[in-house]
Short mmCIF file of C-alpha atoms in Angstrom, two decimals:
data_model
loop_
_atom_site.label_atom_id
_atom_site.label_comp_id
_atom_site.label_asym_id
_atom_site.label_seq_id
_atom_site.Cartn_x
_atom_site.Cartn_y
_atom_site.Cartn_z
CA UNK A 61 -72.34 7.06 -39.40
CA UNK A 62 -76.01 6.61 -40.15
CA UNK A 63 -77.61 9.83 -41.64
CA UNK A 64 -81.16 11.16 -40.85
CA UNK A 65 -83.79 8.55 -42.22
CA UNK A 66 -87.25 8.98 -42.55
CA UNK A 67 -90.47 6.63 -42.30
CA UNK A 68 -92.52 5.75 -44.82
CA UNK A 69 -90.86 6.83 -48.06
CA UNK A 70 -94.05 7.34 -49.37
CA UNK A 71 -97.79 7.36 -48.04
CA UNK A 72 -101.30 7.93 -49.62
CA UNK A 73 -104.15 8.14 -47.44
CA UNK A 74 -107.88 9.71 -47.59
CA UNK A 75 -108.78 13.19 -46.83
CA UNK A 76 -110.07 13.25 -43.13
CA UNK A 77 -107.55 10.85 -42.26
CA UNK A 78 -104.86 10.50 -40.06
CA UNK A 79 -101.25 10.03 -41.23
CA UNK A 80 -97.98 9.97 -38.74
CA UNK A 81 -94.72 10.85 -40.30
CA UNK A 82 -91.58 9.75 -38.48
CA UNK A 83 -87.78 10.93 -38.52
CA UNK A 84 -84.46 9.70 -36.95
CA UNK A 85 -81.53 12.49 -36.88
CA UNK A 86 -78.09 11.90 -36.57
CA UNK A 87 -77.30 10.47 -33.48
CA UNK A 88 -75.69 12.85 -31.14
CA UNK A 89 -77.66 15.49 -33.37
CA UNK A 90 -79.74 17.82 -30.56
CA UNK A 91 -81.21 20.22 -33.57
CA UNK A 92 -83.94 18.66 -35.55
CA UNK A 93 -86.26 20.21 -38.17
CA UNK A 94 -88.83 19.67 -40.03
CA UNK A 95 -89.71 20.77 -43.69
CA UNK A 96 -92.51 20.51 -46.38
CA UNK A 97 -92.19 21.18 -50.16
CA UNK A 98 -95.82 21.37 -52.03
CA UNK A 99 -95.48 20.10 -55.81
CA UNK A 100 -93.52 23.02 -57.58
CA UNK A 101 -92.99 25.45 -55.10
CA UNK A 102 -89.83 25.84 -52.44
CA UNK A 103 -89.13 23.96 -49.51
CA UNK A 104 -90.64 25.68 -46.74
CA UNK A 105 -89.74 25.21 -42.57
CA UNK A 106 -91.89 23.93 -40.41
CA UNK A 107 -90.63 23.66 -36.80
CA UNK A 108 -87.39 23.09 -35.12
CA UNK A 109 -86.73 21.28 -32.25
CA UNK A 110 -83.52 21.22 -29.53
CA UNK A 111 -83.68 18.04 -28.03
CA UNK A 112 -87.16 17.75 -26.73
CA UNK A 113 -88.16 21.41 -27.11
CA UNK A 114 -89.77 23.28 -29.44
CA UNK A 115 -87.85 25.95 -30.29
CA UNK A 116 -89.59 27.41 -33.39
CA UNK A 117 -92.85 26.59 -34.57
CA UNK A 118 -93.56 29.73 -36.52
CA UNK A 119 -94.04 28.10 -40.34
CA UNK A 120 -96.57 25.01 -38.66
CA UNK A 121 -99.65 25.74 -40.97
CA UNK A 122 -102.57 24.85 -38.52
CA UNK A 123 -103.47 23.02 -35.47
CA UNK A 124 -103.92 19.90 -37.55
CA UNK A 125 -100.36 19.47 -37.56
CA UNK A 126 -98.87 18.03 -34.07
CA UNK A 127 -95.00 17.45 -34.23
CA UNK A 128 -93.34 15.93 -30.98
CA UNK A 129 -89.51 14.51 -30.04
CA UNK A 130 -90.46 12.63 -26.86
CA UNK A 131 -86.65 12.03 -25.15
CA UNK A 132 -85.00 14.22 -27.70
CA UNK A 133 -83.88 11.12 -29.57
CA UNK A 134 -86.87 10.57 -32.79
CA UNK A 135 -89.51 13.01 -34.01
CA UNK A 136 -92.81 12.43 -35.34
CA UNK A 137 -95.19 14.78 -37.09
CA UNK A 138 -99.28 13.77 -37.41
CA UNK A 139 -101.69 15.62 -39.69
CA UNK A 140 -105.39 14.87 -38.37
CA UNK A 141 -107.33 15.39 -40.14
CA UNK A 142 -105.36 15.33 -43.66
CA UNK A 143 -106.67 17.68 -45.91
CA UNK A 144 -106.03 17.55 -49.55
CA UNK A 145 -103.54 20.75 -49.48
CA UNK A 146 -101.64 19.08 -46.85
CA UNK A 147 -99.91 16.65 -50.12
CA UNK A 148 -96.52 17.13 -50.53
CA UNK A 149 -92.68 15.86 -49.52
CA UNK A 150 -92.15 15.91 -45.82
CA UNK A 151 -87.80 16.57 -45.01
CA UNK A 152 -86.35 15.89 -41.51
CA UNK A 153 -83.34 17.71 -41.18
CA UNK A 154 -80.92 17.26 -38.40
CA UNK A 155 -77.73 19.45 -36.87
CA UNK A 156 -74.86 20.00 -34.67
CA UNK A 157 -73.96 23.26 -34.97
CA UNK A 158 -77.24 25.28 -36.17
CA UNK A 159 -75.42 26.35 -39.29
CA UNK A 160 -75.45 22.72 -41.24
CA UNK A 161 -78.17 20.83 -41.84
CA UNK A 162 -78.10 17.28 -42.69
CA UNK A 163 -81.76 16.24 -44.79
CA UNK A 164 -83.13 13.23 -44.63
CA UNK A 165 -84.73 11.42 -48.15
CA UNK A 166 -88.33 12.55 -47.18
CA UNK A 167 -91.77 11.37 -46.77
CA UNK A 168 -93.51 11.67 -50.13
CA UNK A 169 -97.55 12.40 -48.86
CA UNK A 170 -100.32 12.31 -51.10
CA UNK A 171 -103.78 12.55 -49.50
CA UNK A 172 -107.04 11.80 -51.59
CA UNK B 283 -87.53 38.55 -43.65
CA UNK B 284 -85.62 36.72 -45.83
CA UNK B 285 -86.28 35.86 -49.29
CA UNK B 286 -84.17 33.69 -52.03
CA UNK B 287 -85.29 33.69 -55.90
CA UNK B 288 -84.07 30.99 -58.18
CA UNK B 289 -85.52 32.66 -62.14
CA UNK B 290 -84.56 29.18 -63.82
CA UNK B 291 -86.78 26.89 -63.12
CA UNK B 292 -84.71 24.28 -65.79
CA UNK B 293 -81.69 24.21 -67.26
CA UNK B 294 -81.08 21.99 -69.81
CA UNK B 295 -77.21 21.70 -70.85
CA UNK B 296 -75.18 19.23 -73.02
CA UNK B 297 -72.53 17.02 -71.57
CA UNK B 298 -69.13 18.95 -71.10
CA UNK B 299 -70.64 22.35 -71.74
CA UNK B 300 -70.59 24.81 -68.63
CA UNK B 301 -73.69 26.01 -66.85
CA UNK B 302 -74.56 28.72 -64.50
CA UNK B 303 -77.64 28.66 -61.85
CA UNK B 304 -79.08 31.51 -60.90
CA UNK B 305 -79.75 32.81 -56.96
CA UNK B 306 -80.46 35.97 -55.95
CA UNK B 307 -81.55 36.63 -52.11
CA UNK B 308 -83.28 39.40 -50.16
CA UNK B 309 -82.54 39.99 -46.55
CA UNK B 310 -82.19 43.04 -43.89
CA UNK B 311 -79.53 41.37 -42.13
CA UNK B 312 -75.96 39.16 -43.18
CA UNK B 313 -77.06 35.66 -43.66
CA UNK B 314 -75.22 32.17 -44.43
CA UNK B 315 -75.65 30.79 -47.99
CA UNK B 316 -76.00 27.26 -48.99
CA UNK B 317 -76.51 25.28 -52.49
CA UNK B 318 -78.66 21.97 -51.64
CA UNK B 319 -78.40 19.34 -54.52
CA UNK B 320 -81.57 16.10 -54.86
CA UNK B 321 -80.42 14.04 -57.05
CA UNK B 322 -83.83 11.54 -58.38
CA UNK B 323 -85.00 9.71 -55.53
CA UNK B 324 -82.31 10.90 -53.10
CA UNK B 325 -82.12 13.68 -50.11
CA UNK B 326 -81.49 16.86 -50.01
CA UNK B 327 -77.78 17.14 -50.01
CA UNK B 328 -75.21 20.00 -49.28
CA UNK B 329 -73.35 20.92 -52.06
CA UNK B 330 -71.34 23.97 -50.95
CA UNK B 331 -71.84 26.68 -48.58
CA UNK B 332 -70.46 30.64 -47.79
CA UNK B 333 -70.17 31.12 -43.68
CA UNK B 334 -67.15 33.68 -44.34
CA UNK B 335 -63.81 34.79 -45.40
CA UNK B 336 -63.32 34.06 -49.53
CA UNK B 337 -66.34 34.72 -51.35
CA UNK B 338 -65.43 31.89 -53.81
CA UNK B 339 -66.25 28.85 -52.54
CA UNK B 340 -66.03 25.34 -54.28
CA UNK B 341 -67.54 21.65 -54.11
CA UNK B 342 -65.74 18.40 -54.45
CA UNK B 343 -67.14 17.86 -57.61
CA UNK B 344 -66.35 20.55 -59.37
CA UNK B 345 -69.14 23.12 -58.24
CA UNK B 346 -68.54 26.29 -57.46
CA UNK B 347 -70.22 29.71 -56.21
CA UNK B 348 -69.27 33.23 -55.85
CA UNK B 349 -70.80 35.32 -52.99
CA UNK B 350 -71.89 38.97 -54.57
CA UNK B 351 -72.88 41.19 -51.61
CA UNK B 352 -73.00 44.15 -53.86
CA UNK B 353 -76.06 41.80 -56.02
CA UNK B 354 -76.67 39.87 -53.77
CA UNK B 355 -75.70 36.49 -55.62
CA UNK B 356 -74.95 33.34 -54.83
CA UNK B 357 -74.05 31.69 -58.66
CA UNK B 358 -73.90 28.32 -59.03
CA UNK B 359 -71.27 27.16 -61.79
CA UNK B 360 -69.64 24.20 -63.02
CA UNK B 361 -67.20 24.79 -66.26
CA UNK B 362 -67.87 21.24 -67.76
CA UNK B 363 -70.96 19.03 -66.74
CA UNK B 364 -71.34 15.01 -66.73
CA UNK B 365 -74.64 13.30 -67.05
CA UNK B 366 -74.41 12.75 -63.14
CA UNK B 367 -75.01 16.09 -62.71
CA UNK B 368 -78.85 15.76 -63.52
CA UNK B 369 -80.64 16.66 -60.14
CA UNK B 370 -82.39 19.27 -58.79
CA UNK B 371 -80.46 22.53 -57.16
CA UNK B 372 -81.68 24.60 -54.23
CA UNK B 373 -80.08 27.77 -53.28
CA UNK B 374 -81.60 28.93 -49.51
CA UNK B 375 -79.90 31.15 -46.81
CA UNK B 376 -80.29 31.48 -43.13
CA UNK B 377 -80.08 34.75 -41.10
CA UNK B 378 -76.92 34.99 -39.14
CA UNK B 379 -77.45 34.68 -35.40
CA UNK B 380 -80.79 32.91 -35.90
CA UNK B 381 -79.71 29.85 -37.90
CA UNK B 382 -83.14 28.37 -36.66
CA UNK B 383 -83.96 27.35 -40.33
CA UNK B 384 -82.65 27.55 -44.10
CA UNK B 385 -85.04 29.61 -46.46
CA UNK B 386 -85.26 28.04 -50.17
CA UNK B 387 -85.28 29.14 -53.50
CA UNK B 388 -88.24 27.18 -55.84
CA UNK B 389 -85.50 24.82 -57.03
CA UNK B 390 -83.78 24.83 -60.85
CA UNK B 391 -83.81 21.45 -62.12
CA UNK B 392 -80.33 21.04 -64.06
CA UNK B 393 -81.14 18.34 -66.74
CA UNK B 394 -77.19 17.06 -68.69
CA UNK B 395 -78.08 15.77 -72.59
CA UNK B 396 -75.43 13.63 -74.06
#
């Protein structure tokens, strides 16, 4: 069974620009979340999805982060415009049951 | 609100000798527990977790954790430790009845010396 996998591994872009971060649960997997850890400090939640729905949204910093999961299947998250506090490791996580999460490898984003 | 505090932000340990990782949590209501492991350019990976019933709980490879409810702790401890063992350990909890997302300690990154 594949596990969750994330695209790119890593990405470095300019301040002001636009950078789309993309993940791939389990399949079968109708929970999805996102996470962010900023250099040194904890992992911190983002959003969760079930299937195509947002079902939590409460730790999305600000409207320059858009996360969708057209078809319930893959999830992407954009940041436009970047900003240079935005830098950090991006983690999909994906679940069954709402009690186990299953991470993904994360998107390592550096902006400029 | 939930809150989980890992006080060791590194650990370093010699091969064979034990080691014990630190995680204390604040919350109002019961919550789940969880240890997360990254090992160096890897995932996030669950390492052992405390739903219910014994408050001992134990990993595959040789992990194991002690729910405290009276502290509330959540050890991590491993009586003998391999070079393998180098990674990165999060401790993080989720309320029960709400398991919308996992709170985090900062991390203690466990480094093994021959």
């Amino acid at each position: 069974e594949a596990g969750v996998t994330q695209f790119p591994s890593h990405s470095v872009i300019e301040k002001g620009q636009t950078v789309t971060l993309r993940c791939d649960p389990i399949s079968g997997h109708d929970n999805l979340y996102w996470y962010r850890r900023v250099m040194g400090k904890e992992i911190k939640f983002l959003l969760h999805f079930v299937k195509e729905s947002k079902q939590d949204e409460s730790g999305m910093p600000n409207n320059r982060f858009l996360a969708e999961r057209t078809g319930g299947t893959y999830s992407t998250l954009k940041v436009q415009p970047a900003e240079l506090e935005d830098s950090g490791v991006y983690f999909c996580a994906s679940s069954q049951d709402r009690v186990e999460q299953y991470f993904g490898p994360g998107t390592r984003l550096t902006v400029t | 609100a939930q809150s989980v505090t890992q006080l060791d932000s590194q650990v370093p340990v010699f091969e064979e000798a034990p080691v014990e990782l630190r995680c204390n949590y604040s919350s109002s209501v019961s919550v789940y527990l969880f240890w997360y492991v990254q090992y160096p350019n890897q995932g996030l990976q669950l390492l052992l977790k405390y739903l219910s019933g014994s408050t001992l709980v134990e990993s595959i490879n040789g992990f194991e954790a002690e729910f405290n409810k009276s502290q509330t702790s959540f050890h991590l401890r491993k009586p003998s430790v391999h070079i393998s063992d180098t990674a990165e350990y999060f401790c993080a909890v989720s309320p029960r009845g709400n398991t919308d997302k996992l709170i985090f300690g900062t991390g203690t990154r466990l480094q093994v010396f021959p």
